[in-house]
Amino acid sequence: MKIVESIAGLRDVVRLKRRSGARIGFVPTMGYLHAGHLSLVSASRSAADYTIASIYVNPTQFALGEDLSRYPRDPGGDRAKLEAAGCDLLYMPAQEEIYPEGYGTFVDVEGVTARYEGAFRPDHFRGVATIVAKLFMIVAPEVAVFGQKDAQQVAVVRRMIADLHFDIELLVCPTMRDPDGLAMSSRNVYLSANEREEALSISRGLRAAKNAIESGASIQDAENMLRRAISPAFAVDYADIINAATFQPAVSLNDPLLAVFAGRIGSTRLIDNMPVGAGR
Ligand code: AMP
């Protein structure tokens, strides 16, 4: 596996690969990789001829007081995992090339960012859309692979690809979970054994909401079941049934439905979601 840090070096490789007719697949990550990330690499390998993964902890998507400085890192482990997963190239952007002195251009996606993560983490999606647009400009992939785990991020990237005319196919992979149901996340490493146990209530609640809707319950009843299932150890930001296309509250069982959760336990904020009913 090649490792590249400079934009020029990355573009040289991509130019060469494209000249030989290869379709480029791209998997952007913030590192501290787990099987969820590696499933994206595997999807890229199926959809493209040459897979590039990036590891970059993007400062503009973290608010002051969030976990930027303590975000877990394991470059050596990540390299080994990507290599074993068959990734062709790892791009580790040089910080000074991404946001140099005087940097001043940002991408703001409206609409799908109004609620949920967009409301609880103001500026988060501005940072996400900006770094993803920059990486798309640098890597210029044919296919980009993202995880359903960050469902609203997918909606933001989908909107941005359409609005900015990126000629990129968006591939979305299902959320990988530990055998006990906890959605894999780099942030799970922050959890104590007790907190991890309480966190199992998230997937239990999402599953209960999904089963309720699929056995004929109303949106309101399913939402109540979800909220009741969540451990009181959580400070809940939201536990809702929403419209997966608009990221507005669901109004009809015919909407593409998504059960979503975000909340904090101790110092760790976790998010999860599950497509339900017609949203599956
Ligand atoms: P991150 O490193 O957290 O920014 O995530 C990088 C990519 O991996 C994003 O597209 C995430 O949605 C995806 N991802 C994170 N966790 C999972 C998971 N448990 N299953 C599938 N994809 C995931």
GROMACS .gro file of C-alpha atoms and ligand atoms in nm:
model
  303
    1MET     CA    1   0.000   0.000   0.000
    2LYS     CA    2   0.129   0.342  -0.099
    3ILE     CA    3   0.127   0.620   0.159
    4VAL     CA    4   0.106   0.975   0.031
    5GLU     CA    5   0.099   1.302   0.223
    6SER     CA    6   0.116   1.573  -0.043
    7ILE     CA    7  -0.156   1.689  -0.283
    8ALA     CA    8   0.089   1.687  -0.574
    9GLY     CA    9   0.201   1.333  -0.494
   10LEU     CA   10  -0.158   1.213  -0.467
   11ARG     CA   11  -0.254   1.377  -0.798
   12ASP     CA   12   0.044   1.215  -0.973
   13VAL     CA   13  -0.074   0.868  -0.870
   14VAL     CA   14  -0.438   0.936  -0.959
   15ARG     CA   15  -0.341   1.073  -1.301
   16LEU     CA   16  -0.138   0.761  -1.376
   17LYS     CA   17  -0.410   0.523  -1.256
   18ARG     CA   18  -0.678   0.703  -1.452
   19ARG     CA   19  -0.466   0.699  -1.768
   20SER     CA   20  -0.454   0.320  -1.738
   21GLY     CA   21  -0.836   0.317  -1.727
   22ALA     CA   22  -0.880   0.257  -1.353
   23ARG     CA   23  -1.195   0.368  -1.172
   24ILE     CA   24  -1.094   0.535  -0.846
   25GLY     CA   25  -1.281   0.460  -0.522
   26PHE     CA   26  -1.241   0.687  -0.221
   27VAL     CA   27  -1.304   0.625   0.152
   28PRO     CA   28  -1.256   0.935   0.371
   29THR     CA   29  -1.207   0.868   0.744
   30MET     CA   30  -1.073   1.024   1.061
   31GLY     CA   31  -0.875   0.713   1.147
   32TYR     CA   32  -0.871   0.487   1.455
   33LEU     CA   33  -1.016   0.234   1.216
   34HIS     CA   34  -1.258  -0.046   1.299
   35ALA     CA   35  -1.446  -0.307   1.097
   36GLY     CA   36  -1.706  -0.045   0.993
   37HIS     CA   37  -1.439   0.158   0.815
   38LEU     CA   38  -1.292  -0.156   0.661
   39SER     CA   39  -1.634  -0.255   0.522
   40LEU     CA   40  -1.623   0.074   0.328
   41VAL     CA   41  -1.282  -0.018   0.188
   42SER     CA   42  -1.420  -0.355   0.085
   43ALA     CA   43  -1.722  -0.188  -0.086
   44SER     CA   44  -1.486   0.045  -0.269
   45ARG     CA   45  -1.276  -0.247  -0.388
   46SER     CA   46  -1.591  -0.407  -0.533
   47ALA     CA   47  -1.706  -0.085  -0.703
   48ALA     CA   48  -1.371   0.049  -0.825
   49ASP     CA   49  -1.031  -0.067  -0.952
   50TYR     CA   50  -0.812   0.141  -0.723
   51THR     CA   51  -0.906   0.229  -0.365
   52ILE     CA   52  -0.779   0.536  -0.183
   53ALA     CA   53  -0.854   0.584   0.187
   54SER     CA   54  -0.777   0.907   0.370
   55ILE     CA   55  -0.712   0.964   0.737
   56TYR     CA   56  -0.754   1.322   0.850
   57VAL     CA   57  -0.899   1.450   1.178
   58ASN     CA   58  -1.061   1.761   1.034
   59PRO     CA   59  -1.043   2.050   1.284
   60THR     CA   60  -1.320   2.258   1.120
   61GLN     CA   61  -1.591   2.003   1.200
   62PHE     CA   62  -1.519   2.011   1.575
   63ALA     CA   63  -1.662   2.291   1.790
   64LEU     CA   64  -1.465   2.445   2.074
   65GLY     CA   65  -1.493   2.210   2.372
   66GLU     CA   66  -1.553   1.900   2.158
   67ASP     CA   67  -1.305   1.611   2.145
   68LEU     CA   68  -1.065   1.729   1.870
   69SER     CA   69  -0.755   1.726   2.091
   70ARG     CA   70  -0.831   1.386   2.243
   71TYR     CA   71  -0.975   1.220   1.931
   72PRO     CA   72  -0.817   0.870   1.933
   73ARG     CA   73  -0.530   0.808   1.690
   74ASP     CA   74  -0.340   0.495   1.590
   75PRO     CA   75  -0.158   0.559   1.262
   76GLY     CA   76   0.048   0.238   1.282
   77GLY     CA   77  -0.253   0.017   1.352
   78ASP     CA   78  -0.458   0.196   1.085
   79ARG     CA   79  -0.190   0.139   0.823
   80ALA     CA   80  -0.176  -0.234   0.902
   81LYS     CA   81  -0.557  -0.267   0.889
   82LEU     CA   82  -0.586  -0.084   0.557
   83GLU     CA   83  -0.304  -0.288   0.410
   84ALA     CA   84  -0.471  -0.612   0.521
   85ALA     CA   85  -0.805  -0.490   0.380
   86GLY     CA   86  -0.648  -0.445   0.038
   87CYS     CA   87  -0.651  -0.066   0.027
   88ASP     CA   88  -0.421   0.058  -0.254
   89LEU     CA   89  -0.326   0.400  -0.123
   90LEU     CA   90  -0.349   0.582   0.209
   91TYR     CA   91  -0.366   0.960   0.183
   92MET     CA   92  -0.266   1.134   0.507
   93PRO     CA   93  -0.305   1.503   0.421
   94ALA     CA   94  -0.037   1.736   0.547
   95GLN     CA   95  -0.214   1.978   0.785
   96GLU     CA   96  -0.045   2.286   0.637
   97GLU     CA   97  -0.167   2.201   0.287
   98ILE     CA   98  -0.531   2.162   0.388
   99TYR     CA   99  -0.582   2.480   0.591
  100PRO     CA  100  -0.287   2.708   0.516
  101GLU     CA  101  -0.250   3.055   0.663
  102GLY     CA  102  -0.522   3.278   0.515
  103TYR     CA  103  -0.759   2.993   0.431
  104GLY     CA  104  -1.109   3.138   0.367
  105THR     CA  105  -1.342   2.914   0.166
  106PHE     CA  106  -1.620   2.705   0.323
  107VAL     CA  107  -1.912   2.500   0.193
  108ASP     CA  108  -2.251   2.552   0.360
  109VAL     CA  109  -2.523   2.300   0.279
  110GLU     CA  110  -2.870   2.428   0.372
  111GLY     CA  111  -3.194   2.239   0.437
  112VAL     CA  112  -3.086   1.890   0.545
  113THR     CA  113  -2.856   2.048   0.805
  114ALA     CA  114  -3.131   2.244   0.984
  115ARG     CA  115  -3.208   1.991   1.258
  116TYR     CA  116  -3.060   1.704   1.458
  117GLU     CA  117  -2.676   1.700   1.429
  118GLY     CA  118  -2.694   2.034   1.248
  119ALA     CA  119  -2.880   2.189   1.542
  120PHE     CA  120  -2.679   2.029   1.821
  121ARG     CA  121  -2.342   2.079   1.653
  122PRO     CA  122  -2.363   2.418   1.481
  123ASP     CA  123  -2.092   2.451   1.211
  124HIS     CA  124  -2.023   2.075   1.220
  125PHE     CA  125  -2.163   2.013   0.872
  126ARG     CA  126  -1.996   2.326   0.737
  127GLY     CA  127  -1.667   2.165   0.837
  128VAL     CA  128  -1.771   1.827   0.699
  129ALA     CA  129  -1.894   1.963   0.364
  130THR     CA  130  -1.582   2.176   0.330
  131ILE     CA  131  -1.333   1.895   0.393
  132VAL     CA  132  -1.528   1.646   0.180
  133ALA     CA  133  -1.545   1.897  -0.109
  134LYS     CA  134  -1.169   1.962  -0.074
  135LEU     CA  135  -1.090   1.590  -0.067
  136PHE     CA  136  -1.316   1.535  -0.369
  137MET     CA  137  -1.122   1.809  -0.555
  138ILE     CA  138  -0.788   1.655  -0.457
  139VAL     CA  139  -0.868   1.286  -0.512
  140ALA     CA  140  -1.127   1.328  -0.792
  141PRO     CA  141  -1.269   0.977  -0.742
  142GLU     CA  142  -1.538   0.813  -0.955
  143VAL     CA  143  -1.691   0.655  -0.642
  144ALA     CA  144  -1.699   0.781  -0.282
  145VAL     CA  145  -1.798   0.548   0.002
  146PHE     CA  146  -1.967   0.662   0.324
  147GLY     CA  147  -2.133   0.484   0.617
  148GLN     CA  148  -2.503   0.490   0.704
  149LYS     CA  149  -2.384   0.527   1.067
  150ASP     CA  150  -2.356   0.900   0.994
  151ALA     CA  151  -2.688   0.922   0.811
  152GLN     CA  152  -2.720   1.299   0.814
  153GLN     CA  153  -2.364   1.334   0.686
  154VAL     CA  154  -2.467   1.112   0.392
  155ALA     CA  155  -2.764   1.343   0.324
  156VAL     CA  156  -2.533   1.645   0.335
  157VAL     CA  157  -2.277   1.488   0.100
  158ARG     CA  158  -2.554   1.373  -0.137
  159ARG     CA  159  -2.695   1.729  -0.151
  160MET     CA  160  -2.348   1.878  -0.203
  161ILE     CA  161  -2.261   1.633  -0.483
  162ALA     CA  162  -2.582   1.732  -0.664
  163ASP     CA  163  -2.556   2.105  -0.596
  164LEU     CA  164  -2.187   2.142  -0.686
  165HIS     CA  165  -2.204   1.903  -0.984
  166PHE     CA  166  -1.941   1.661  -0.855
  167ASP     CA  167  -1.930   1.373  -1.104
  168ILE     CA  168  -1.905   1.119  -0.822
  169GLU     CA  169  -2.116   0.816  -0.742
  170LEU     CA  170  -2.207   0.797  -0.373
  171LEU     CA  171  -2.202   0.451  -0.220
  172VAL     CA  172  -2.356   0.409   0.127
  173CYS     CA  173  -2.269   0.106   0.342
  174PRO     CA  174  -2.480  -0.032   0.628
  175THR     CA  175  -2.380   0.032   0.990
  176MET     CA  176  -2.150  -0.236   1.131
  177ARG     CA  177  -2.229  -0.333   1.489
  178ASP     CA  178  -2.057  -0.530   1.760
  179PRO     CA  179  -2.229  -0.864   1.828
  180ASP     CA  180  -2.418  -0.704   2.120
  181GLY     CA  181  -2.567  -0.439   1.889
  182LEU     CA  182  -2.350  -0.136   1.971
  183ALA     CA  183  -2.273   0.055   1.651
  184MET     CA  184  -1.898   0.053   1.593
  185SER     CA  185  -1.743   0.394   1.645
  186SER     CA  186  -1.394   0.525   1.708
  187ARG     CA  187  -1.548   0.706   2.007
  188ASN     CA  188  -1.652   0.379   2.177
  189VAL     CA  189  -1.298   0.365   2.316
  190TYR     CA  190  -1.397   0.651   2.551
  191LEU     CA  191  -1.666   0.436   2.718
  192SER     CA  192  -1.617   0.271   3.058
  193ALA     CA  193  -1.745  -0.087   3.091
  194ASN     CA  194  -2.058   0.046   3.266
  195GLU     CA  195  -2.121   0.316   3.009
  196ARG     CA  196  -2.082   0.063   2.730
  197GLU     CA  197  -2.347  -0.155   2.894
  198GLU     CA  198  -2.588   0.141   2.918
  199ALA     CA  199  -2.509   0.230   2.555
  200LEU     CA  200  -2.662  -0.101   2.443
  201SER     CA  201  -2.998   0.064   2.516
  202ILE     CA  202  -2.950   0.272   2.199
  203SER     CA  203  -2.965  -0.015   1.950
  204ARG     CA  204  -3.233  -0.184   2.164
  205GLY     CA  205  -3.446   0.131   2.142
  206LEU     CA  206  -3.390   0.177   1.769
  207ARG     CA  207  -3.479  -0.187   1.707
  208ALA     CA  208  -3.792  -0.156   1.924
  209ALA     CA  209  -3.902   0.148   1.721
  210LYS     CA  210  -3.835  -0.037   1.396
  211ASN     CA  211  -4.030  -0.345   1.509
  212ALA     CA  212  -4.317  -0.126   1.631
  213ILE     CA  213  -4.353   0.058   1.300
  214GLU     CA  214  -4.325  -0.265   1.107
  215SER     CA  215  -4.603  -0.419   1.315
  216GLY     CA  216  -4.835  -0.128   1.248
  217ALA     CA  217  -4.766   0.121   1.530
  218SER     CA  218  -4.796   0.496   1.475
  219ILE     CA  219  -4.490   0.719   1.444
  220GLN     CA  220  -4.570   0.871   1.784
  221ASP     CA  221  -4.599   0.532   1.956
  222ALA     CA  222  -4.274   0.409   1.800
  223GLU     CA  223  -4.099   0.728   1.904
  224ASN     CA  224  -4.225   0.682   2.261
  225MET     CA  225  -4.094   0.326   2.265
  226LEU     CA  226  -3.755   0.445   2.146
  227ARG     CA  227  -3.738   0.715   2.414
  228ARG     CA  228  -3.850   0.479   2.690
  229ALA     CA  229  -3.584   0.224   2.594
  230ILE     CA  230  -3.291   0.465   2.626
  231SER     CA  231  -3.099   0.433   2.954
  232PRO     CA  232  -3.154   0.728   3.193
  233ALA     CA  233  -2.773   0.745   3.211
  234PHE     CA  234  -2.792   0.936   2.880
  235ALA     CA  235  -2.840   1.309   2.838
  236VAL     CA  236  -3.045   1.274   2.521
  237ASP     CA  237  -3.011   1.530   2.242
  238TYR     CA  238  -3.277   1.361   2.029
  239ALA     CA  239  -3.446   1.023   1.995
  240ASP     CA  240  -3.688   1.067   1.706
  241ILE     CA  241  -3.846   0.908   1.402
  242ILE     CA  242  -3.761   1.131   1.109
  243ASN     CA  243  -3.790   1.163   0.732
  244ALA     CA  244  -3.461   1.021   0.603
  245ALA     CA  245  -3.474   1.226   0.282
  246THR     CA  246  -3.533   1.570   0.433
  247PHE     CA  247  -3.405   1.528   0.790
  248GLN     CA  248  -3.725   1.684   0.916
  249PRO     CA  249  -3.966   1.515   1.159
  250ALA     CA  250  -4.159   1.229   0.997
  251VAL     CA  251  -4.521   1.313   0.923
  252SER     CA  252  -4.646   1.001   0.745
  253LEU     CA  253  -4.577   0.629   0.756
  254ASN     CA  254  -4.519   0.661   0.380
  255ASP     CA  255  -4.213   0.880   0.440
  256PRO     CA  256  -3.873   0.709   0.415
  257LEU     CA  257  -3.843   0.664   0.792
  258LEU     CA  258  -3.531   0.667   1.004
  259ALA     CA  259  -3.510   0.620   1.380
  260VAL     CA  260  -3.230   0.845   1.506
  261PHE     CA  261  -3.056   0.893   1.838
  262ALA     CA  262  -2.790   1.122   1.977
  263GLY     CA  263  -2.694   1.161   2.340
  264ARG     CA  264  -2.413   1.194   2.587
  265ILE     CA  265  -2.308   0.945   2.851
  266GLY     CA  266  -2.030   1.072   3.077
  267SER     CA  267  -1.806   1.270   2.845
  268THR     CA  268  -1.887   1.065   2.534
  269ARG     CA  269  -2.143   1.167   2.273
  270LEU     CA  270  -2.284   0.878   2.070
  271ILE     CA  271  -2.507   0.877   1.762
  272ASP     CA  272  -2.687   0.590   1.594
  273ASN     CA  273  -2.977   0.535   1.357
  274MET     CA  274  -3.185   0.262   1.197
  275PRO     CA  275  -3.389   0.274   0.875
  276VAL     CA  276  -3.745   0.158   0.953
  277GLY     CA  277  -4.053   0.062   0.755
  278ALA     CA  278  -4.042   0.199   0.402
  279GLY     CA  279  -3.706   0.360   0.490
  280ARG     CA  280  -3.537   0.022   0.491
  281AMP     P1  281  -1.515   0.857   1.078
  281AMP     O1  282  -1.376   0.806   1.080
  281AMP     O2  283  -1.590   0.836   1.205
  281AMP     O3  284  -1.527   0.997   1.024
  281AMP     O4  285  -1.593   0.766   0.973
  281AMP     C1  286  -1.545   0.751   0.841
  281AMP     C2  287  -1.650   0.678   0.760
  281AMP     O5  288  -1.678   0.551   0.819
  281AMP     C3  289  -1.784   0.753   0.755
  281AMP     O6  290  -1.840   0.743   0.626
  281AMP     C4  291  -1.865   0.680   0.856
  281AMP     O7  292  -2.004   0.688   0.835
  281AMP     C5  293  -1.817   0.537   0.839
  281AMP     N1  294  -1.846   0.458   0.957
  281AMP     C6  295  -1.820   0.491   1.086
  281AMP     N2  296  -1.866   0.396   1.170
  281AMP     C7  297  -1.923   0.300   1.092
  281AMP     C8  298  -1.990   0.177   1.117
  281AMP     N3  299  -2.008   0.131   1.243
  281AMP     N4  300  -2.035   0.104   1.012
  281AMP     C9  301  -2.018   0.149   0.885
  281AMP     N5  302  -1.956   0.265   0.854
  281AMP    C10  303  -1.909   0.340   0.956
   0.00000   0.00000   0.00000
